[in-house]
PDB file of C-alpha atoms in Angstrom:
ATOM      1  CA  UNK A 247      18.057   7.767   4.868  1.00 78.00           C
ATOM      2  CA  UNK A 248      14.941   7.697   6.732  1.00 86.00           C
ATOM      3  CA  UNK A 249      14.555   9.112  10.687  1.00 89.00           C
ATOM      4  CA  UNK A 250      13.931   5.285  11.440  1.00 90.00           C
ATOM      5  CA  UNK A 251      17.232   4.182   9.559  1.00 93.00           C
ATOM      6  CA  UNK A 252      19.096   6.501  10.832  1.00 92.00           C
ATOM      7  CA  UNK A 253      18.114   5.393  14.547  1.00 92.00           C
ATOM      8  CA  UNK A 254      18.837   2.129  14.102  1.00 93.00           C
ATOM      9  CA  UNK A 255      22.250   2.761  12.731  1.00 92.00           C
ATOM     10  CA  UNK A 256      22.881   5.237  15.037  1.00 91.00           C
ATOM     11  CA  UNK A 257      21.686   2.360  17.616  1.00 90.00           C
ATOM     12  CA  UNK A 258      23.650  -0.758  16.409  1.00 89.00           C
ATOM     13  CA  UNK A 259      26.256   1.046  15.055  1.00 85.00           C
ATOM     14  CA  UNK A 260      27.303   3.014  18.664  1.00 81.00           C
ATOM     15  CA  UNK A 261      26.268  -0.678  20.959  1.00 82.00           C
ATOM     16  CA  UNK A 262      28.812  -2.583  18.462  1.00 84.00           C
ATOM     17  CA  UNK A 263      31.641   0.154  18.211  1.00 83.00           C
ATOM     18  CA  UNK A 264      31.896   0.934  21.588  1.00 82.00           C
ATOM     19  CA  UNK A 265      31.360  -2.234  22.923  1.00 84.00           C
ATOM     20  CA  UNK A 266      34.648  -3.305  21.005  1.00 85.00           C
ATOM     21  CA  UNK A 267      36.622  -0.350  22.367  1.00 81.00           C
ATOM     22  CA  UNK A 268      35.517  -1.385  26.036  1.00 78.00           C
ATOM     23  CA  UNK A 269      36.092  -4.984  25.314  1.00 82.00           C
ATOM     24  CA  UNK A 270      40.086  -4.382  23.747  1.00 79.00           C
ATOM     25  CA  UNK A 271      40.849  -1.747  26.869  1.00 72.00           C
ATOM     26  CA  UNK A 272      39.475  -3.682  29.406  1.00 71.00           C
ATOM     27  CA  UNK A 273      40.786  -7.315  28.613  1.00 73.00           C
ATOM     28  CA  UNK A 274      44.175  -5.098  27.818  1.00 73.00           C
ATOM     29  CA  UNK A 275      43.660  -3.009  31.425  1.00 61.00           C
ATOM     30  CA  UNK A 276      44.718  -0.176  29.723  1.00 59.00           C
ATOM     31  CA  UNK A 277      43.563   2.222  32.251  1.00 61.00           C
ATOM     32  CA  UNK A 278      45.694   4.630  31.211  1.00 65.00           C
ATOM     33  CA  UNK A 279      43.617   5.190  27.840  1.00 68.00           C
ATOM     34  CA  UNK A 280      40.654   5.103  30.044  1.00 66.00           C
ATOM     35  CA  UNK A 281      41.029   8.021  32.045  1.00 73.00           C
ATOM     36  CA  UNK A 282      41.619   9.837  28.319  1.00 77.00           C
ATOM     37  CA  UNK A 283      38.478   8.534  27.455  1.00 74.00           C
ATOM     38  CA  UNK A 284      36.883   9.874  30.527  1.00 80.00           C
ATOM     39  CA  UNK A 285      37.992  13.019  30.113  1.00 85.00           C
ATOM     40  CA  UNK A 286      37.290  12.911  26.586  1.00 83.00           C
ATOM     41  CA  UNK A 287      33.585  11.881  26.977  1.00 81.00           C
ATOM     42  CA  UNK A 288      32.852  14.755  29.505  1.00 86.00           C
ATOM     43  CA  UNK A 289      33.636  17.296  26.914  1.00 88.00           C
ATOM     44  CA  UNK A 290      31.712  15.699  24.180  1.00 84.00           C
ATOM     45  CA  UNK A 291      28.783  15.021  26.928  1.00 84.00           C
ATOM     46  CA  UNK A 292      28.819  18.760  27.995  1.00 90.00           C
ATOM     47  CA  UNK A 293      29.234  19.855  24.148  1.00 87.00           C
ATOM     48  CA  UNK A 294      26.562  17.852  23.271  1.00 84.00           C
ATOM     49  CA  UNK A 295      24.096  19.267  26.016  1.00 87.00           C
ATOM     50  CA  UNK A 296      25.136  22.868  26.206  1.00 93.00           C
ATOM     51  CA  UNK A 297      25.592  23.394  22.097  1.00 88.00           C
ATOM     52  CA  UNK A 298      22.793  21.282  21.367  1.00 83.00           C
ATOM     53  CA  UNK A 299      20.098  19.189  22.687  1.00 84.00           C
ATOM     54  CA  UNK A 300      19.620  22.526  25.700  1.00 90.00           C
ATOM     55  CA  UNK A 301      19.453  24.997  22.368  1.00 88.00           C
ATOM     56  CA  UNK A 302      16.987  22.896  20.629  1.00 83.00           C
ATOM     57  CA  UNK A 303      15.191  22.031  23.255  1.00 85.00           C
ATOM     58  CA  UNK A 304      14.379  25.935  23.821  1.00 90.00           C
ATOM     59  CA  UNK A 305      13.371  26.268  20.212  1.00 84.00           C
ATOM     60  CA  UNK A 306      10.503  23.739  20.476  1.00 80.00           C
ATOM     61  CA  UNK A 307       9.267  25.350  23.908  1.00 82.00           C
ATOM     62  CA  UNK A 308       7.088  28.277  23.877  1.00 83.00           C
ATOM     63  CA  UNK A 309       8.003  28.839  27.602  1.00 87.00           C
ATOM     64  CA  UNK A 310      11.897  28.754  28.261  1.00 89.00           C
ATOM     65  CA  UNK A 311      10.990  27.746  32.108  1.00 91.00           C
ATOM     66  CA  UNK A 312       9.413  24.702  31.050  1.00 90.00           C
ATOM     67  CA  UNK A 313      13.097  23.181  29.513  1.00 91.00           C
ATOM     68  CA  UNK A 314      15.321  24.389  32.842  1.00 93.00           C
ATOM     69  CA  UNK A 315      12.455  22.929  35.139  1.00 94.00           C
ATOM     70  CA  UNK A 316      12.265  19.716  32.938  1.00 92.00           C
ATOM     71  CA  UNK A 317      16.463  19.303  33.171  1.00 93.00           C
ATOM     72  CA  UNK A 318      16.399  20.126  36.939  1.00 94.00           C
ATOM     73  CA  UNK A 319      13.668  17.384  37.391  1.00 94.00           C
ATOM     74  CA  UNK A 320      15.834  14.976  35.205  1.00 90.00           C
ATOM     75  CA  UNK A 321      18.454  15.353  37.551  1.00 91.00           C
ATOM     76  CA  UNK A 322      16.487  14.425  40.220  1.00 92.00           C
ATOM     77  CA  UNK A 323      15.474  11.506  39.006  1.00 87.00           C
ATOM     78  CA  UNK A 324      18.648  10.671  37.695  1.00 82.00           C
ATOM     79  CA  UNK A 325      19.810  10.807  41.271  1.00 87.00           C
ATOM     80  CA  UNK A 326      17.056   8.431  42.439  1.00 86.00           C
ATOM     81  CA  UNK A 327      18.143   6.265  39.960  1.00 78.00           C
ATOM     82  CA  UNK A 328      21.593   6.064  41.074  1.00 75.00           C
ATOM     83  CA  UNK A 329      20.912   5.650  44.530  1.00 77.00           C
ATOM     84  CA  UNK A 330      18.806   2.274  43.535  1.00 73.00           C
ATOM     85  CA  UNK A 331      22.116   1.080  41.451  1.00 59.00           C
ATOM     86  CA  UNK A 332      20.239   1.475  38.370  1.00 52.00           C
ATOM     87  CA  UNK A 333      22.276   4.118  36.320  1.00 51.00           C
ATOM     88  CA  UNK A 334      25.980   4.434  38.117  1.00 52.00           C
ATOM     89  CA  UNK A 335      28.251   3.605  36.121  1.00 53.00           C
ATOM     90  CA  UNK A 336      32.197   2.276  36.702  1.00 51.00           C
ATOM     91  CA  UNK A 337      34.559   4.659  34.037  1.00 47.00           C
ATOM     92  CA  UNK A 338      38.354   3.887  36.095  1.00 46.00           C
ATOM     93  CA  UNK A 339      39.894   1.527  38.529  1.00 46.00           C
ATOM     94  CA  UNK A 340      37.337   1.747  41.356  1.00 48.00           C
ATOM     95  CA  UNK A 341      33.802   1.839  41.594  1.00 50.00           C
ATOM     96  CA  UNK A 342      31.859   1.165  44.640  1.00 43.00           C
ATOM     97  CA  UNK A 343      28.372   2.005  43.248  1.00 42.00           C
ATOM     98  CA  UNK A 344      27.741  -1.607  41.849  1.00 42.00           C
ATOM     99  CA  UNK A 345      29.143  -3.278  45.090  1.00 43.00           C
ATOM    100  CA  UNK A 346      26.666  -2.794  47.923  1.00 35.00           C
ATOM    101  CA  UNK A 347      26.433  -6.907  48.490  1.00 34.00           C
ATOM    102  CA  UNK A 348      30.147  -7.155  48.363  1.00 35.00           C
ATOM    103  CA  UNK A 349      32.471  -5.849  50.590  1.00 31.00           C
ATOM    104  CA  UNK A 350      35.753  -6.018  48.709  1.00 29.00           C
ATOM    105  CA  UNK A 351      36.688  -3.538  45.523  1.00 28.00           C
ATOM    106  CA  UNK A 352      35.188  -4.927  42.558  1.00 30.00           C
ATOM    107  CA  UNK A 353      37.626  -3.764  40.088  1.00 33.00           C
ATOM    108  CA  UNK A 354      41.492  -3.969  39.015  1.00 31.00           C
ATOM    109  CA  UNK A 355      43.183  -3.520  42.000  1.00 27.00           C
ATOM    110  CA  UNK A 356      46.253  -2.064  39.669  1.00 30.00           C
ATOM    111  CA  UNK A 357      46.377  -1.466  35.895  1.00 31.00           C
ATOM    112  CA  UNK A 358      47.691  -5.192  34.922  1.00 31.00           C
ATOM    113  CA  UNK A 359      45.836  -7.239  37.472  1.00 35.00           C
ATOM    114  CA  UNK A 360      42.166  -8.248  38.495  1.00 37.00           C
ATOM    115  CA  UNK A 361      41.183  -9.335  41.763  1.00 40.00           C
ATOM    116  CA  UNK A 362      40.913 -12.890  41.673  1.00 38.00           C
ATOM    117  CA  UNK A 363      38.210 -13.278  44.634  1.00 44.00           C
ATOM    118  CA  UNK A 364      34.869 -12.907  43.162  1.00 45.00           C
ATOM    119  CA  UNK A 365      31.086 -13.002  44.368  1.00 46.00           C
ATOM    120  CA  UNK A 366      29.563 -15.517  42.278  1.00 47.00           C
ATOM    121  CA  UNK A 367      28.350 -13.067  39.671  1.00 46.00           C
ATOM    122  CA  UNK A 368      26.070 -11.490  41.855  1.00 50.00           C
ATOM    123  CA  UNK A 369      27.763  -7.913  41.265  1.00 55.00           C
ATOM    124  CA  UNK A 370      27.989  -8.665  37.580  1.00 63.00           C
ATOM    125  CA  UNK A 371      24.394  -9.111  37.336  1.00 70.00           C
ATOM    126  CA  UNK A 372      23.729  -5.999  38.641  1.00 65.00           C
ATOM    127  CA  UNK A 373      25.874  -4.382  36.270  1.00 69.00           C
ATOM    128  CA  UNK A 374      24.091  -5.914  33.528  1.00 75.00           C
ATOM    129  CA  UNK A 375      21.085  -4.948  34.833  1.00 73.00           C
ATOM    130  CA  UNK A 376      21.270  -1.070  35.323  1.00 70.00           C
ATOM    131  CA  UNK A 377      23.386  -0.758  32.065  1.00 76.00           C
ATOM    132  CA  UNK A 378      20.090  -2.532  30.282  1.00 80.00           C
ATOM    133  CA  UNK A 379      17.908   0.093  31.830  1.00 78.00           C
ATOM    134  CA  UNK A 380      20.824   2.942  30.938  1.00 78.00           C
ATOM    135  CA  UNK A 381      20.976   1.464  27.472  1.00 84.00           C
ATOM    136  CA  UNK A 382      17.268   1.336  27.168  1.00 85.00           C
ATOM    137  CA  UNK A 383      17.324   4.911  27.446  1.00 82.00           C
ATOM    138  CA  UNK A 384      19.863   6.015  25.298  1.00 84.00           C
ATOM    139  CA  UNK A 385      17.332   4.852  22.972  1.00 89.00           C
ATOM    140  CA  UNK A 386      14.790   6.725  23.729  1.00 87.00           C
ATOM    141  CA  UNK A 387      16.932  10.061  23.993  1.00 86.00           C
ATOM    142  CA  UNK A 388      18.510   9.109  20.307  1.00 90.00           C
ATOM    143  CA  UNK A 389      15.421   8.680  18.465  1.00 91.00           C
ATOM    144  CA  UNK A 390      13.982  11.928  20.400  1.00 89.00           C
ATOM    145  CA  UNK A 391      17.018  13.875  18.885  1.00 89.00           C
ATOM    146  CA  UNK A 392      16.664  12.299  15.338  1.00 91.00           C
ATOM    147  CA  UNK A 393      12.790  12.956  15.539  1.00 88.00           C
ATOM    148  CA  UNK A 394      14.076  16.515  15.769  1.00 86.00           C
ATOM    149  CA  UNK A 395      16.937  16.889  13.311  1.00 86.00           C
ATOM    150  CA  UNK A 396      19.282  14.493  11.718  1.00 88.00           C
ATOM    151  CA  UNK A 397      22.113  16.528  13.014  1.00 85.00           C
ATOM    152  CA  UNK A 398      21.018  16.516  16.647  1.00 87.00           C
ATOM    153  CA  UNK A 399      20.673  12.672  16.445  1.00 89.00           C
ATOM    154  CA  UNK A 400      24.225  12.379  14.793  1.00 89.00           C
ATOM    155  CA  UNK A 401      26.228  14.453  17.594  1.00 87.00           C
ATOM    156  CA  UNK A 402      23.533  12.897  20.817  1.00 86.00           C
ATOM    157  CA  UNK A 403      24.679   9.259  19.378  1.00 89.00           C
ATOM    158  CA  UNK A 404      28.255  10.446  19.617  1.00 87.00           C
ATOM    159  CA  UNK A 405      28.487  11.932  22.836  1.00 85.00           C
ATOM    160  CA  UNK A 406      26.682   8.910  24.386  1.00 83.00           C
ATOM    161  CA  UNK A 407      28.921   6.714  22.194  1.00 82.00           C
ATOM    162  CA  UNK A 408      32.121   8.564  23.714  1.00 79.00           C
ATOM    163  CA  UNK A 409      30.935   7.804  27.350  1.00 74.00           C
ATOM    164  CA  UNK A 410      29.725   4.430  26.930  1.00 77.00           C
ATOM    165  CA  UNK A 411      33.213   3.137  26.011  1.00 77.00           C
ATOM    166  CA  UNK A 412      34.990   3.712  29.165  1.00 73.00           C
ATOM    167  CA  UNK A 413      31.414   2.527  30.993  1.00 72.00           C
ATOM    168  CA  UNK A 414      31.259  -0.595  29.195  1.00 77.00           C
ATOM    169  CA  UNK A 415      35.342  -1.120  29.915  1.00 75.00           C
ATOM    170  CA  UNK A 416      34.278  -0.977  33.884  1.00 71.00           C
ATOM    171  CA  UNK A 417      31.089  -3.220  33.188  1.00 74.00           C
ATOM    172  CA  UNK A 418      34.198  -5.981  32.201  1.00 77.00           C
ATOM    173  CA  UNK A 419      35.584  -5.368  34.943  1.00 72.00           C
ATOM    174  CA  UNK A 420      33.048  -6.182  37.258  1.00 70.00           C
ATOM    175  CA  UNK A 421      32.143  -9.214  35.283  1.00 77.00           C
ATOM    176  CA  UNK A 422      35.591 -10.754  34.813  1.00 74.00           C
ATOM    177  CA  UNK A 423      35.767  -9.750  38.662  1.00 71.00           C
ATOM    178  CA  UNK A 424      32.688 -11.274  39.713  1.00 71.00           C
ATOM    179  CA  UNK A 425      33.352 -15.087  37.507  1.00 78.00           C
ATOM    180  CA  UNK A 426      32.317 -14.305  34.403  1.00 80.00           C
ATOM    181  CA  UNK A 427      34.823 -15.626  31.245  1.00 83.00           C
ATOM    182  CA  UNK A 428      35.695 -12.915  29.106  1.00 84.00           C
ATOM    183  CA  UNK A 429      33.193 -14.542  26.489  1.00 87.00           C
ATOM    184  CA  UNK A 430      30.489 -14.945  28.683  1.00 88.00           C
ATOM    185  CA  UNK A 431      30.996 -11.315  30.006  1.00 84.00           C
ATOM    186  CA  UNK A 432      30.951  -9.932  25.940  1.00 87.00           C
ATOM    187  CA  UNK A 433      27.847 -11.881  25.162  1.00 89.00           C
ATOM    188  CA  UNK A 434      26.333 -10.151  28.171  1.00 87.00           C
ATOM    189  CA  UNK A 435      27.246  -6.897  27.235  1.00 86.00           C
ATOM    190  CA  UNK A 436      26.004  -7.431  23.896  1.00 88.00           C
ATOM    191  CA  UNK A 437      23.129  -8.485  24.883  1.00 88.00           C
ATOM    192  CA  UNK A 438      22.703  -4.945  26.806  1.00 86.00           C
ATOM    193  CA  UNK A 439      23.769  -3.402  24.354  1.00 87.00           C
ATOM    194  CA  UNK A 440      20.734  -4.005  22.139  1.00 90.00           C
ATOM    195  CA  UNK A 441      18.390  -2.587  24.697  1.00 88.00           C
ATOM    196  CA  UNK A 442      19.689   0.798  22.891  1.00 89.00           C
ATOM    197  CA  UNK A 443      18.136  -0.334  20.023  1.00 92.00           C
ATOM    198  CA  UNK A 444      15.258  -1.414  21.404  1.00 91.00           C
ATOM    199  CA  UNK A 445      14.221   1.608  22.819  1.00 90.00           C
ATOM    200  CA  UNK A 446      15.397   4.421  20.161  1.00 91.00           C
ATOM    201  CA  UNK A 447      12.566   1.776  17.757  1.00 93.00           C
ATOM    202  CA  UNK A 448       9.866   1.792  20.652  1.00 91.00           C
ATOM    203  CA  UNK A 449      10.364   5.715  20.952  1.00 90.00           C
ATOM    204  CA  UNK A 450      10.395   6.479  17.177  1.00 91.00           C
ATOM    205  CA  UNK A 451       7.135   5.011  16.707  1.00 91.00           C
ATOM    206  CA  UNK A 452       5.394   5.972  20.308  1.00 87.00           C
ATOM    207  CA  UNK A 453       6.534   9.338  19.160  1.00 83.00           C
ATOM    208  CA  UNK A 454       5.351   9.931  16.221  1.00 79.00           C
ATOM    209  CA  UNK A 455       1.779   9.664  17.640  1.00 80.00           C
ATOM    210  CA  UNK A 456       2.846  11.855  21.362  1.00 81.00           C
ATOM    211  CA  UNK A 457       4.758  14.525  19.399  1.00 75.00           C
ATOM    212  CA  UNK A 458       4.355  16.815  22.411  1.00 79.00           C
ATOM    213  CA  UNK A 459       7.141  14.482  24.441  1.00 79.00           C
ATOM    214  CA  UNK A 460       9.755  15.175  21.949  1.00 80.00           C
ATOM    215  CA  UNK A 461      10.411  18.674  23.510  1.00 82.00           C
ATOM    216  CA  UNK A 462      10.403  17.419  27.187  1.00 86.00           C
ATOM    217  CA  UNK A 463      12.853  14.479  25.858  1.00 84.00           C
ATOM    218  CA  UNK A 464      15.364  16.736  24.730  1.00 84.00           C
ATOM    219  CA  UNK A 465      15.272  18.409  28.306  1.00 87.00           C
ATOM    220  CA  UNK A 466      15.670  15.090  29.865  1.00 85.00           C
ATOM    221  CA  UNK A 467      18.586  13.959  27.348  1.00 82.00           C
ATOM    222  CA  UNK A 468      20.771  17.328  28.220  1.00 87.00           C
ATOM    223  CA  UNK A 469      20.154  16.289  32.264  1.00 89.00           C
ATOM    224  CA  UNK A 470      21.195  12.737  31.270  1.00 83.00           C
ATOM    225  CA  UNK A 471      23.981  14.225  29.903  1.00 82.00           C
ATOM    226  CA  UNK A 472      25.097  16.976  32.570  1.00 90.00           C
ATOM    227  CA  UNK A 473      24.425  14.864  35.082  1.00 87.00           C
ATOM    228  CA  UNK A 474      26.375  11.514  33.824  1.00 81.00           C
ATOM    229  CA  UNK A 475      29.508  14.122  33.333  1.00 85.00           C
ATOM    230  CA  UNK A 476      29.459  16.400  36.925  1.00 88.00           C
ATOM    231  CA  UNK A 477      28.425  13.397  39.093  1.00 83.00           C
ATOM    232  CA  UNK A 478      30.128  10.050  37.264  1.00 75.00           C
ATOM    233  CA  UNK A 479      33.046  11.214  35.099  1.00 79.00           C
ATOM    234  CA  UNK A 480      34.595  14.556  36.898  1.00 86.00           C
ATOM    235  CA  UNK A 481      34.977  13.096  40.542  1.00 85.00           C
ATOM    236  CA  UNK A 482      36.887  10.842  39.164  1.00 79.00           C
ATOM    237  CA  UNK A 483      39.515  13.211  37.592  1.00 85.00           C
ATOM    238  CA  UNK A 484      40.082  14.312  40.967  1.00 85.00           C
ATOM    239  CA  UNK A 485      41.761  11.206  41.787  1.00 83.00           C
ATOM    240  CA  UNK A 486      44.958  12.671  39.862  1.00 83.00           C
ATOM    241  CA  UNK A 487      45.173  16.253  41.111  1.00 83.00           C
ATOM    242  CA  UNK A 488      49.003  16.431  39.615  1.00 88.00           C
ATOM    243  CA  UNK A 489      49.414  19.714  37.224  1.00 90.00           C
ATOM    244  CA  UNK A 490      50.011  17.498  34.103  1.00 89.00           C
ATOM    245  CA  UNK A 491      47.097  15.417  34.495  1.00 85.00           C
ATOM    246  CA  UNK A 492      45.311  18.338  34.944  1.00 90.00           C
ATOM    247  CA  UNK A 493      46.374  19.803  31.799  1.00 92.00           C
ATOM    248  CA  UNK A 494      45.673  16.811  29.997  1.00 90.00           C
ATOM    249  CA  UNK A 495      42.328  16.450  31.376  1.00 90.00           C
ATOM    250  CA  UNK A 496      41.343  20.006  30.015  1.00 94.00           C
ATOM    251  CA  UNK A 497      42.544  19.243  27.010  1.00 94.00           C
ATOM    252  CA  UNK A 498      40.688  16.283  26.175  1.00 90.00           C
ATOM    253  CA  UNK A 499      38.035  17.669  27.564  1.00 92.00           C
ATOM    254  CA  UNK A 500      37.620  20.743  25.017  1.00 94.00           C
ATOM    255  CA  UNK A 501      39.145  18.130  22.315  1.00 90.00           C
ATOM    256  CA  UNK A 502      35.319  16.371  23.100  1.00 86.00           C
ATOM    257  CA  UNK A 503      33.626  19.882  23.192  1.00 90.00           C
ATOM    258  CA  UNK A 504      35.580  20.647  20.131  1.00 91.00           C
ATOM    259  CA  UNK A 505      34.565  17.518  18.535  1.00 85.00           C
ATOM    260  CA  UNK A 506      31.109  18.202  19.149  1.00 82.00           C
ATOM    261  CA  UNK A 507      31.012  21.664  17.831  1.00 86.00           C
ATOM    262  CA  UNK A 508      32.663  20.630  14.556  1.00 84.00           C
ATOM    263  CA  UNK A 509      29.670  18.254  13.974  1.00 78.00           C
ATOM    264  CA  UNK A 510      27.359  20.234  14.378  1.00 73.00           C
ATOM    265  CA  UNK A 511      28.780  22.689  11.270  1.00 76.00           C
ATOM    266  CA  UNK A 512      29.436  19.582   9.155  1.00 75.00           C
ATOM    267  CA  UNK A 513      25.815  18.554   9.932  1.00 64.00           C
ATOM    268  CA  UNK A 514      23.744  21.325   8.901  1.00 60.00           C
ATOM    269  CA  UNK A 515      20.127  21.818  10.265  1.00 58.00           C
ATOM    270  CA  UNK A 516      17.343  19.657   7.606  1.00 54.00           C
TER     271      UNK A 516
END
């Protein structure tokens, strides 16, 4: 297949699949399969920028400092982003990013219930929102990665697959929570969901002109990465400090590292 195929797979492919994970967990409330997911998703997140996109990105610089300063910037700005409710996202029971014009929780306030008080779908729109703008990015950093190697595009679209599944299950959430049907809140999602697809088909094409922002890309795709899995996913691990959920948690989490690695040998290099 082409490098423009391939994207757009990759693109449609990852919005549909794991937008029909999120939708059967979260209209299910099986939060219990959503904390594996979490802890799931960090490893492949961490495998995927530590084993990967980071290594590659070093082989297309000339200057090694010019990759660390680019990730350390795209942390930064990741940080920014969070703080304006753009690019939090809601992976378990509670999340308190998406809820600054509503005082109350605005998720399941146990695993078999959702609060029934909602704000009009002013929360929800939010949501959809900042995932548009997250989506929208993903596509960029995909197409970056399959500009480089088909490989590299293969395991970035599945460690960004593996998070958005329990992010998209606590984007329900806060739509069923905030008035949404559960119809209205899939068509929503879907509809965000093809911002991923929209910008991995923008970036293939602006980048085949701007080579030169492939390399600072990959930087910015392993601090999307680290940064989604230290700041989103592992606080909320903490919650269950208990020496078996730890020990699942570390599990799943080199079972996604694992994963990750394995790819990348199936996948060889073009």
């Amino acid at each position: 297949m082409s490098t423009l195929t391939w994207i757009i797979v990759a693109s449609l492919l990852g919005g549909i699949l794991s937008l029909l994970c999120a939708a059967v967990l979260a209209f299910n409330m099986r939060m219990s399969w959503l904390s594996i997911l979490v802890s799931y998703a960090i490893g492949a997140l961490l495998g995927a920028a530590f084993l990967n996109t980071l290594p590659e990105a070093f082989e297309l610089s000339e200057n090694p400092m010019q990759v660390t300063v680019t990730v350390l910037i795209g942390i930064l700005i990741f940080f920014i982003l969070e703080k304006l409710v753009l690019w939090r996202h809601c992976h378990i029971e509670d999340c308190e990013a998406h809820d600054p014009l509503h005082g109350s929780a605005v998720a399941a306030t146990t695993t078999t219930t959702i609060q029934h008080e909602h704000d009009h779908g002013r929360s929800g729109m939010m949501v959809i929102v900042g995932d548009t703008f997250h989506n929208f990015v993903d596509g960029i950093l995909i197409a970056a990665a399959f500009m480089v190697d088909v490989q590299l595009g293969i395991v970035t679209s599945i460690a960004i697959i593996a998070h958005e599944i329990p992010q998209e299950a606590g984007d329900f959430i806060i739509l069923l929570n905030s008035g949404y049907s559960r119809r209205m809140a899939f068509l929503m999602n879907l509809l965000s969901s093809l911002a991923t697809l929209v910008g991995g088909v923008l970036a293939y094409f602006m980048l085949h002109k701007m080579n030169f922002l492939v390399q600072p890309l990959l930087g910015l795709a392993s601090a999307s990465m680290i940064y989604v899995a230290m700041s989103d996913l592992i606080p909320s691990l903490h919650k269950r400090p208990e020496i078996n959920a730890t020990i699942q948690q570390v599990a799943l989490i080199l079972l996604g590292i694992s994963t990750i690695w394995l790819i990348g040998n199936i996948f060889p290099h073009d």
